[in-house]
CSV table of C-alpha atoms and ligand atoms in Angstrom, one decimal:
chain,number,residue,atom,x,y,z
R,1,MET,CA,-2.8,-3.6,2.0
R,2,TYR,CA,-2.3,-7.3,1.2
R,3,SER,CA,-4.3,-8.7,-1.5
R,4,GLN,CA,-7.8,-10.2,-1.2
R,5,ALA,CA,-6.3,-12.8,-3.5
R,6,LEU,CA,-4.1,-13.9,-0.7
R,7,ASN,CA,-7.1,-14.8,1.4
R,8,ASN,CA,-7.2,-18.5,1.2
R,9,ALA,CA,-10.1,-19.0,3.6
R,10,PRO,CA,-8.5,-20.8,6.6
R,11,ALA,CA,-10.7,-22.9,8.8
R,12,GLU,CA,-12.7,-20.5,10.8
R,13,PRO,CA,-12.6,-20.5,14.6
R,14,ALA,CA,-15.8,-20.1,16.6
R,15,ALA,CA,-16.5,-16.6,18.1
R,16,ASP,CA,-15.4,-17.8,21.5
R,17,ASP,CA,-12.5,-20.0,20.4
R,18,PRO,CA,-10.0,-19.9,23.4
R,19,ARG,CA,-7.0,-20.1,21.1
R,20,PHE,CA,-8.1,-17.0,19.2
R,21,GLN,CA,-8.8,-15.2,22.4
R,22,ALA,CA,-5.4,-16.2,23.8
R,23,ARG,CA,-3.7,-14.6,20.8
R,24,ILE,CA,-5.7,-11.4,21.4
R,25,ASP,CA,-4.9,-11.5,25.2
R,26,ALA,CA,-1.2,-11.9,24.4
R,27,GLU,CA,-1.3,-8.7,22.3
R,28,ASP,CA,-0.5,-10.7,19.2
R,29,ARG,CA,-1.7,-8.9,16.0
R,30,ILE,CA,-4.2,-10.6,13.7
R,31,GLU,CA,-3.2,-10.4,10.0
R,32,PRO,CA,-5.4,-10.7,6.9
R,33,ASN,CA,-4.7,-14.4,6.2
R,34,ASP,CA,-5.0,-15.6,9.8
R,35,ALA,CA,-7.9,-17.6,10.9
R,36,MET,CA,-10.5,-15.4,12.7
R,37,PRO,CA,-14.1,-15.8,13.8
R,38,GLU,CA,-16.7,-14.7,11.3
R,39,ALA,CA,-18.1,-12.2,13.9
R,40,TYR,CA,-14.6,-10.6,14.4
R,41,ARG,CA,-14.3,-10.2,10.6
R,42,ARG,CA,-17.9,-8.7,10.3
R,43,THR,CA,-17.4,-6.4,13.2
R,44,LEU,CA,-14.2,-5.0,11.7
R,45,ILE,CA,-15.6,-4.7,8.2
R,46,ARG,CA,-18.5,-2.7,9.7
R,47,GLN,CA,-16.3,-0.5,11.9
R,48,ILE,CA,-13.5,0.2,9.3
R,49,SER,CA,-15.9,0.9,6.5
R,50,GLN,CA,-18.0,3.3,8.6
R,51,HIS,CA,-14.8,5.0,9.6
R,52,ALA,CA,-13.8,5.3,5.9
R,53,HIS,CA,-17.2,6.6,4.9
R,54,SER,CA,-16.9,9.2,7.6
R,55,GLU,CA,-13.6,10.5,6.3
R,56,ILE,CA,-15.1,10.7,2.8
R,57,VAL,CA,-18.4,12.4,3.7
R,58,GLY,CA,-16.4,14.6,6.2
R,59,MET,CA,-14.7,16.3,3.2
R,60,LEU,CA,-18.1,17.9,2.3
R,61,PRO,CA,-18.8,20.3,5.2
R,62,GLU,CA,-15.2,21.8,5.0
R,63,GLY,CA,-15.0,21.6,1.2
R,64,ASN,CA,-17.9,24.1,1.3
R,65,TRP,CA,-15.5,26.8,2.5
R,66,ILE,CA,-12.4,26.2,0.3
R,67,THR,CA,-13.3,28.9,-2.3
R,68,ARG,CA,-14.3,31.4,0.4
R,69,ALA,CA,-11.3,31.0,2.8
R,70,PRO,CA,-10.3,34.5,4.1
R,71,SER,CA,-6.7,34.3,3.0
R,72,LEU,CA,-4.4,32.3,0.7
R,73,ARG,CA,-2.7,30.8,3.8
R,74,ARG,CA,-6.0,29.6,5.2
R,75,LYS,CA,-7.1,28.3,1.8
R,76,ALA,CA,-3.9,26.3,1.3
R,77,ALA,CA,-4.2,24.8,4.8
R,78,LEU,CA,-7.9,23.9,4.3
R,79,LEU,CA,-7.3,22.3,0.9
R,80,ALA,CA,-4.4,20.2,2.3
R,81,LYS,CA,-6.7,19.2,5.3
R,82,VAL,CA,-9.6,18.1,3.1
R,83,GLN,CA,-7.2,16.2,0.8
R,84,ASP,CA,-5.8,14.4,3.9
R,85,GLU,CA,-9.4,13.3,4.8
R,86,GLY,CA,-9.7,11.8,1.4
R,87,GLY,CA,-6.5,10.0,1.9
R,88,HIS,CA,-7.7,8.7,5.3
R,89,GLY,CA,-10.8,7.3,3.6
R,90,LEU,CA,-8.6,5.5,1.1
R,91,TYR,CA,-6.2,4.0,3.7
R,92,LEU,CA,-9.3,2.7,5.6
R,93,TYR,CA,-11.1,1.3,2.5
R,94,ALA,CA,-7.9,-0.6,1.7
R,95,ALA,CA,-7.7,-1.9,5.3
R,96,ALA,CA,-11.4,-3.1,5.1
R,97,GLU,CA,-10.7,-4.8,1.8
R,98,THR,CA,-8.0,-7.1,3.4
R,99,LEU,CA,-11.0,-8.7,5.2
R,100,GLY,CA,-12.5,-9.9,1.9
R,101,VAL,CA,-15.0,-7.1,0.9
R,102,SER,CA,-14.5,-5.2,-2.3
R,103,ARG,CA,-14.1,-1.4,-2.7
R,104,GLU,CA,-17.1,-1.3,-5.1
R,105,GLU,CA,-19.3,-3.1,-2.5
R,106,LEU,CA,-18.3,-0.6,0.2
R,107,VAL,CA,-18.9,2.4,-2.0
R,108,ASP,CA,-22.2,0.9,-3.0
R,109,GLN,CA,-23.2,0.5,0.7
R,110,LEU,CA,-22.5,4.2,1.2
R,111,LEU,CA,-24.3,5.5,-1.9
R,112,SER,CA,-27.4,3.3,-1.4
R,113,GLY,CA,-27.7,4.7,2.2
R,114,ARG,CA,-27.3,1.3,3.8
R,115,ALA,CA,-24.0,2.2,5.5
R,116,LYS,CA,-23.6,4.6,8.4
R,117,TYR,CA,-21.1,7.3,8.9
R,118,SER,CA,-20.4,9.7,11.7
R,119,SER,CA,-23.4,11.8,12.7
R,120,ILE,CA,-21.3,14.9,13.0
R,121,PHE,CA,-21.0,15.4,9.2
R,122,ASN,CA,-24.7,15.9,8.9
R,123,TYR,CA,-24.5,19.4,10.4
R,124,PRO,CA,-24.1,22.5,8.2
R,125,THR,CA,-21.1,24.8,8.1
R,126,LEU,CA,-22.7,28.2,8.3
R,127,SER,CA,-19.8,30.5,8.8
R,128,TRP,CA,-16.0,30.6,8.5
R,129,ALA,CA,-15.8,30.1,12.3
R,130,ASP,CA,-17.3,26.6,11.7
R,131,ILE,CA,-14.1,25.6,9.9
R,132,GLY,CA,-12.1,26.6,13.0
R,133,THR,CA,-14.5,24.8,15.2
R,134,ILE,CA,-14.4,21.6,13.1
R,135,GLY,CA,-10.6,21.5,13.1
R,136,TRP,CA,-10.4,22.2,16.9
R,137,LEU,CA,-13.3,20.0,18.1
R,138,VAL,CA,-14.3,17.5,15.4
R,139,ASP,CA,-10.7,16.6,14.6
R,140,GLY,CA,-9.9,16.8,18.3
R,141,ALA,CA,-12.6,14.2,19.1
R,142,ALA,CA,-11.5,12.1,16.2
R,143,ILE,CA,-7.9,12.1,17.6
R,144,MET,CA,-9.2,10.9,21.0
R,145,ASN,CA,-11.0,8.0,19.2
R,146,GLN,CA,-8.2,7.2,16.9
R,147,ILE,CA,-5.1,7.1,19.1
R,148,PRO,CA,-6.2,3.9,20.9
R,149,LEU,CA,-7.1,2.4,17.5
R,150,CYS,CA,-3.4,2.5,16.7
R,151,ARG,CA,-3.1,-0.5,19.0
R,152,CYS,CA,-6.2,-2.3,17.6
R,153,SER,CA,-5.7,-6.1,17.4
R,154,TYR,CA,-6.2,-6.1,13.6
R,155,GLY,CA,-2.9,-5.3,12.0
R,156,PRO,CA,-4.0,-3.4,8.8
R,157,TYR,CA,-6.5,-1.2,10.8
R,158,ALA,CA,-3.9,-0.4,13.4
R,159,ARG,CA,-1.3,0.5,10.7
R,160,ALA,CA,-3.8,2.7,8.8
R,161,MET,CA,-4.6,4.5,12.1
R,162,ILE,CA,-0.9,5.2,12.8
R,163,ARG,CA,-0.7,7.0,9.4
R,164,VAL,CA,-3.9,8.9,10.1
R,165,CYS,CA,-2.9,10.0,13.6
R,166,LYS,CA,0.3,11.4,12.3
R,167,GLU,CA,-1.7,13.7,10.0
R,168,GLU,CA,-4.5,14.7,12.4
R,169,SER,CA,-2.4,16.9,14.6
R,170,PHE,CA,-2.0,19.5,11.9
R,171,HIS,CA,-5.8,19.4,11.4
R,172,GLN,CA,-6.6,20.3,15.0
R,173,ARG,CA,-3.9,22.9,15.3
R,174,GLN,CA,-5.0,24.8,12.2
R,175,GLY,CA,-8.5,24.8,13.5
R,176,TYR,CA,-7.5,26.1,16.9
R,177,GLU,CA,-5.4,28.8,15.2
R,178,ILE,CA,-8.5,30.0,13.3
R,179,MET,CA,-10.4,30.2,16.5
R,180,LEU,CA,-7.6,32.1,18.2
R,181,THR,CA,-7.5,34.6,15.4
R,182,LEU,CA,-11.3,35.2,15.5
R,183,CYS,CA,-11.3,35.4,19.3
R,184,ARG,CA,-8.5,38.1,19.2
R,185,GLY,CA,-10.3,40.0,16.5
R,186,THR,CA,-13.4,42.2,16.4
R,187,GLU,CA,-16.5,41.8,18.5
R,188,GLU,CA,-18.3,40.3,15.5
R,189,GLN,CA,-15.5,37.8,14.9
R,190,LYS,CA,-15.5,36.7,18.4
R,191,ALA,CA,-19.3,36.4,18.3
R,192,MET,CA,-19.0,34.2,15.2
R,193,ALA,CA,-16.6,31.9,17.1
R,194,GLN,CA,-19.0,31.7,20.0
R,195,ASP,CA,-21.9,30.9,17.8
R,196,ALA,CA,-20.0,28.1,16.1
R,197,LEU,CA,-19.0,26.6,19.4
R,198,ASN,CA,-22.6,26.8,20.6
R,199,ARG,CA,-23.8,24.8,17.6
R,200,TRP,CA,-21.0,22.3,17.4
R,201,TRP,CA,-20.3,21.4,21.1
R,202,TRP,CA,-23.1,19.0,21.7
R,203,PRO,CA,-22.9,17.2,18.4
R,204,CYS,CA,-19.2,16.7,19.1
R,205,LEU,CA,-19.9,15.0,22.4
R,206,MET,CA,-22.2,12.7,20.5
R,207,MET,CA,-19.3,11.6,18.2
R,208,PHE,CA,-18.2,9.2,20.9
R,209,GLY,CA,-21.4,7.2,20.4
R,210,PRO,CA,-24.1,6.1,22.8
R,211,PRO,CA,-23.5,5.9,26.5
R,212,ASP,CA,-21.9,2.7,27.8
R,213,THR,CA,-25.2,1.5,29.2
R,214,LEU,CA,-26.7,1.5,25.7
R,215,SER,CA,-23.7,0.7,23.6
R,216,PRO,CA,-24.6,-2.6,21.7
R,217,HIS,CA,-21.2,-3.6,20.3
R,218,SER,CA,-18.9,-2.4,23.1
R,219,ASP,CA,-18.4,-5.6,25.1
R,220,THR,CA,-17.2,-7.9,22.4
R,221,SER,CA,-15.2,-5.1,20.7
R,222,MET,CA,-13.3,-4.6,24.0
R,223,ARG,CA,-12.8,-8.3,24.5
R,224,TRP,CA,-11.3,-8.6,21.0
R,225,LYS,CA,-9.2,-5.4,21.6
R,226,ILE,CA,-10.7,-3.7,18.6
R,227,LYS,CA,-11.7,-1.1,21.1
R,228,ARG,CA,-9.6,-0.2,24.1
R,229,PHE,CA,-11.7,2.4,25.9
R,230,THR,CA,-15.5,2.8,26.4
R,231,ASN,CA,-17.5,5.6,24.7
R,232,ASP,CA,-18.0,7.3,28.0
R,233,SER,CA,-14.4,7.3,29.1
R,234,LEU,CA,-13.2,8.7,25.7
R,235,ARG,CA,-15.9,11.4,25.9
R,236,GLN,CA,-14.7,12.4,29.4
R,237,LYS,CA,-11.1,12.5,28.2
R,238,PHE,CA,-12.2,14.8,25.4
R,239,VAL,CA,-14.2,17.1,27.6
R,240,ASP,CA,-11.3,17.3,30.1
R,241,ALA,CA,-8.8,18.2,27.3
R,242,THR,CA,-11.0,20.6,25.5
R,243,VAL,CA,-12.7,22.8,28.1
R,244,PRO,CA,-9.4,24.5,29.2
R,245,GLN,CA,-8.6,25.2,25.5
R,246,GLY,CA,-12.0,26.9,25.1
R,247,LEU,CA,-11.6,28.9,28.3
R,248,HIS,CA,-8.2,30.0,27.0
R,249,LEU,CA,-10.0,31.4,23.9
R,250,GLY,CA,-12.3,33.3,26.2
R,251,LEU,CA,-15.4,31.4,25.0
R,252,THR,CA,-18.2,29.9,27.0
R,253,PHE,CA,-19.6,26.4,26.6
R,254,PRO,CA,-23.3,26.0,25.9
R,255,ASP,CA,-23.8,23.8,29.0
R,256,PRO,CA,-24.9,25.4,32.3
R,257,ALA,CA,-24.0,22.1,34.1
R,258,LEU,CA,-20.4,22.2,33.1
R,259,ARG,CA,-18.1,22.5,36.1
R,260,LEU,CA,-14.8,21.2,37.4
R,261,ASP,CA,-15.3,18.5,40.0
R,262,GLU,CA,-12.5,19.2,42.5
R,263,THR,CA,-12.5,15.8,44.0
R,264,THR,CA,-12.2,13.8,40.7
R,265,GLY,CA,-10.3,16.5,38.7
R,266,HIS,CA,-12.8,15.9,35.8
R,267,TRP,CA,-15.2,18.3,34.1
R,268,ALA,CA,-18.8,17.2,34.8
R,269,PHE,CA,-21.2,18.0,32.0
R,270,GLY,CA,-24.9,18.0,31.4
R,271,GLU,CA,-27.3,15.5,29.8
R,272,ILE,CA,-26.7,14.8,26.1
R,273,ASP,CA,-29.8,14.8,23.8
R,274,TRP,CA,-29.7,11.2,22.6
R,275,ASP,CA,-32.9,11.6,20.7
R,276,GLU,CA,-31.2,14.1,18.5
R,277,PHE,CA,-28.3,11.7,18.0
R,278,ARG,CA,-30.6,8.8,17.0
R,279,ARG,CA,-32.5,11.1,14.7
R,280,VAL,CA,-29.4,12.3,12.9
R,281,LEU,CA,-28.0,8.8,12.7
R,282,SER,CA,-31.2,7.4,11.2
R,283,GLY,CA,-31.1,9.9,8.4
R,284,ASP,CA,-33.0,12.9,9.7
R,285,GLY,CA,-30.3,15.4,10.5
R,286,PRO,CA,-30.0,18.8,9.0
R,287,CYS,CA,-27.8,17.7,6.0
R,288,ASN,CA,-28.2,13.9,5.6
R,289,ARG,CA,-29.9,14.1,2.2
R,290,GLU,CA,-27.6,16.8,0.9
R,291,ARG,CA,-24.5,14.8,1.9
R,292,LEU,CA,-25.7,11.6,0.2
R,293,ALA,CA,-26.8,13.5,-2.9
R,294,ALA,CA,-23.4,15.2,-3.2
R,295,ARG,CA,-21.6,11.8,-2.9
R,296,ARG,CA,-24.0,10.2,-5.5
R,297,LYS,CA,-23.5,13.1,-7.9
R,298,ALA,CA,-19.7,12.9,-7.5
R,299,HIS,CA,-19.8,9.2,-8.2
R,300,ALA,CA,-22.1,9.5,-11.2
R,301,ASP,CA,-20.1,12.4,-12.6
R,302,GLY,CA,-16.9,10.3,-12.4
R,303,ALA,CA,-18.3,7.3,-14.2
R,304,TRP,CA,-17.0,8.3,-17.6
R,305,VAL,CA,-13.5,8.7,-16.1
R,306,ARG,CA,-13.5,5.2,-14.6
R,307,GLU,CA,-14.9,3.8,-17.9
R,308,ALA,CA,-12.3,5.6,-20.0
R,309,ALA,CA,-9.5,4.4,-17.7
R,310,GLN,CA,-10.7,0.8,-18.0
R,311,ALA,CA,-11.0,1.1,-21.8
R,312,TRP,CA,-7.5,2.5,-22.1
R,313,ALA,CA,-6.0,-0.2,-19.9
R,314,ALA,CA,-7.8,-2.9,-22.0
R,315,LYS,CA,-6.6,-1.3,-25.2
R,316,GLN,CA,-3.0,-1.1,-24.0
R,317,ALA,CA,-3.1,-4.8,-22.8
R,318,ALA,CA,-4.5,-5.9,-26.2
R,319,GLY,CA,-1.8,-3.9,-28.0
R,320,ARG,CA,0.9,-5.6,-26.0
R,321,GLU,CA,-0.5,-9.0,-26.8
R,322,ALA,CA,-0.6,-8.3,-30.5
R,323,ALA,CA,3.0,-7.1,-30.6
K,1,MET,CA,-25.1,-3.0,-8.5
K,2,PRO,CA,-21.4,-2.3,-7.8
K,3,GLU,CA,-19.3,-1.8,-10.9
K,4,PRO,CA,-16.6,-4.3,-11.9
K,5,THR,CA,-13.6,-4.4,-9.6
K,6,THR,CA,-10.6,-2.4,-10.8
K,7,THR,CA,-7.1,-4.0,-10.2
K,8,LEU,CA,-5.7,-3.7,-6.7
K,9,TRP,CA,-2.1,-2.8,-6.4
K,10,GLU,CA,0.3,-3.0,-3.4
K,11,VAL,CA,2.4,0.1,-2.9
K,12,PHE,CA,6.0,0.0,-1.7
K,13,ILE,CA,7.9,3.2,-0.9
K,14,ARG,CA,11.6,4.0,-0.5
K,15,ALA,CA,11.7,6.7,2.2
K,16,ARG,CA,15.2,7.8,1.2
K,17,ASN,CA,18.2,6.4,-0.6
K,18,GLY,CA,20.0,3.8,1.5
K,19,LEU,CA,16.7,2.3,2.7
K,20,SER,CA,14.8,-0.5,1.0
K,21,HIS,CA,11.3,-0.1,-0.3
K,22,ARG,CA,8.6,-0.8,2.4
K,23,HIS,CA,5.0,-1.8,2.1
K,24,ALA,CA,2.8,1.4,2.5
K,25,GLY,CA,-0.7,0.3,1.6
K,26,SER,CA,-2.7,-0.4,-1.6
K,27,VAL,CA,-4.6,1.5,-4.3
K,28,HIS,CA,-7.1,0.7,-7.0
K,29,ALA,CA,-6.2,1.6,-10.6
K,30,ALA,CA,-6.9,0.4,-14.1
K,31,ASP,CA,-3.2,0.3,-15.2
K,32,ALA,CA,0.3,0.6,-13.8
K,33,GLU,CA,0.8,4.3,-14.7
K,34,MET,CA,-2.4,5.3,-13.0
K,35,ALA,CA,-1.5,3.1,-10.0
K,36,LEU,CA,1.8,5.0,-9.6
K,37,GLN,CA,0.0,8.4,-9.8
K,38,ALA,CA,-2.6,7.2,-7.2
K,39,ALA,CA,0.1,5.9,-4.9
K,40,ARG,CA,1.9,9.2,-5.1
K,41,ASP,CA,-1.2,11.1,-4.2
K,42,VAL,CA,-2.4,8.8,-1.5
K,43,TYR,CA,0.9,7.8,0.2
K,44,THR,CA,3.4,10.6,-0.3
K,45,ARG,CA,1.8,13.9,0.5
K,46,ARG,CA,4.5,14.9,3.0
K,47,GLY,CA,7.8,13.8,1.5
K,48,GLU,CA,7.4,10.2,2.6
K,49,GLY,CA,9.3,8.8,-0.3
K,50,LEU,CA,11.8,9.2,-3.2
K,51,SER,CA,10.8,6.1,-5.1
K,52,ILE,CA,7.6,4.1,-5.5
K,53,TRP,CA,6.9,0.5,-6.6
K,54,VAL,CA,3.4,-0.7,-7.4
K,55,VAL,CA,2.8,-4.4,-7.9
K,56,PRO,CA,-0.6,-6.1,-8.8
K,57,SER,CA,-1.7,-7.7,-5.6
K,58,ALA,CA,-2.6,-10.8,-7.4
K,59,ALA,CA,1.0,-11.2,-8.4
K,60,ILE,CA,2.2,-11.7,-4.8
K,61,VAL,CA,2.7,-15.2,-3.6
K,62,ALA,CA,2.4,-15.5,0.1
K,63,SER,CA,3.2,-18.2,2.6
K,64,ASP,CA,0.3,-19.7,4.4
K,65,PRO,CA,0.1,-18.6,8.1
K,66,SER,CA,-0.9,-22.2,9.1
K,67,ASP,CA,2.5,-23.4,7.7
K,68,LYS,CA,4.2,-21.0,10.2
K,69,ASP,CA,5.5,-23.8,12.5
K,70,SER,CA,7.0,-26.0,9.8
K,71,LEU,CA,8.5,-23.0,8.0
K,72,PHE,CA,10.0,-21.0,10.8
K,73,GLU,CA,10.1,-23.1,13.9
K,74,PRO,CA,13.3,-25.1,12.9
K,75,THR,CA,15.4,-22.0,13.0
K,76,GLY,CA,14.4,-21.5,16.7
K,77,SER,CA,16.5,-24.5,17.8
K,78,LYS,CA,19.6,-23.6,15.9
K,79,ILE,CA,21.1,-21.3,18.4
K,80,TYR,CA,24.6,-22.1,17.1
K,81,ARG,CA,23.8,-19.7,14.2
K,82,HIS,CA,24.1,-16.8,16.5
K,83,PRO,CA,27.5,-15.3,17.6
K,84,THR,CA,26.6,-15.4,21.4
K,85,PHE,CA,26.7,-19.2,21.1
K,86,TYR,CA,30.5,-19.2,21.0
K,87,GLU,CA,32.8,-18.5,23.9
K,88,VAL,CA,35.6,-16.0,23.5
K,89,PRO,CA,37.8,-15.1,26.5
K,90,GLU,CA,37.2,-11.6,27.8
K,91,ASP,CA,40.9,-10.6,27.5
K,92,VAL,CA,40.7,-11.3,23.7
K,93,GLY,CA,38.5,-8.2,23.4
K,94,ASN,CA,35.7,-7.5,21.0
K,95,MET,CA,35.1,-10.0,18.2
V,401,FE2,FE1,-9.3,12.1,9.1
V,402,FE2,FE1,-8.8,15.2,10.2
């Protein structure tokens, strides 16, 4: 979206430049060639590229079940969903590139292990019910996070998120439908659904990031309207929306502290294991090594295709020059 | 080390006949034909378009945002370019 070539490096305002903040406060959108503080640019490159990496790595746990989907209908839906996630990654890489970073740099950051991606994708998909749970909960949590990003102050990111959000709703609904089918099925099928919920519930709550008291980037991101809601408020919204859906399935949540607070109308929930979150994020989750190895292999296996495409393009260009 | 950068292309899509092409996003590709294929895969998975243009990003010439005032402000004061500037008696009807 807009060429890096268009970036003609305007004079850069300071991080607390009142004119820049006034534009943000007036809900003006910042576009690629506009002057922006270096810290705003860096924050966005970090956030958008982490988001892109998450979409790409997120294809792996679900891709694991494409060949073993229980019916052609489920297989077609899962294939389309995983393809969408690849598309989301590409929209987001393109949005990050408008800030002056190259695609190759971003891919390199992921493959070398320097870049982060969502902790949730470092958990394994052990049964078919995990595919239902991911669509219902992981995409459900992603939607909660992404809807406010459609109004992000940075134009290309906001536009990419509008596209993404339009596609996400199908993801969540197909997941919930899988859960519904399992929960209306045999005892074993329902037990499978319950087991998947038990394993995924807490990691899904961690998807919203550290609690507000410990969230390092939150304040400036809110001031710059990159972020519109705090981690804790989005997490609460997600719990409030999701618990009734789970109860409708006849499932129980793996949290004895979960209860509806009659006075606030919100579902109160138990303590999240932030040590586990930090462990998984720093590389020590159940599947971190496997995920990165799969991405590295895919990239290495595709090298000859990229080389051939470049060679073909160069040959064609040379031919045109000679003619 | 990152590999050499492939060409970046801007993608424009006509949603249906009767509408103009609109910027949808961008793709990387070594040549125009592959850029068209990539654009089709990335931006039209749900019938979003009937026609695609791809343009090398480097071929686009853009106005400088800091010239915004000198380029666009003068039209702000020319309100006589709008129909509402002119008075037509009500009994004349719509014009
Ligand atoms: Fe996605
Ligand atoms: Fe999704």
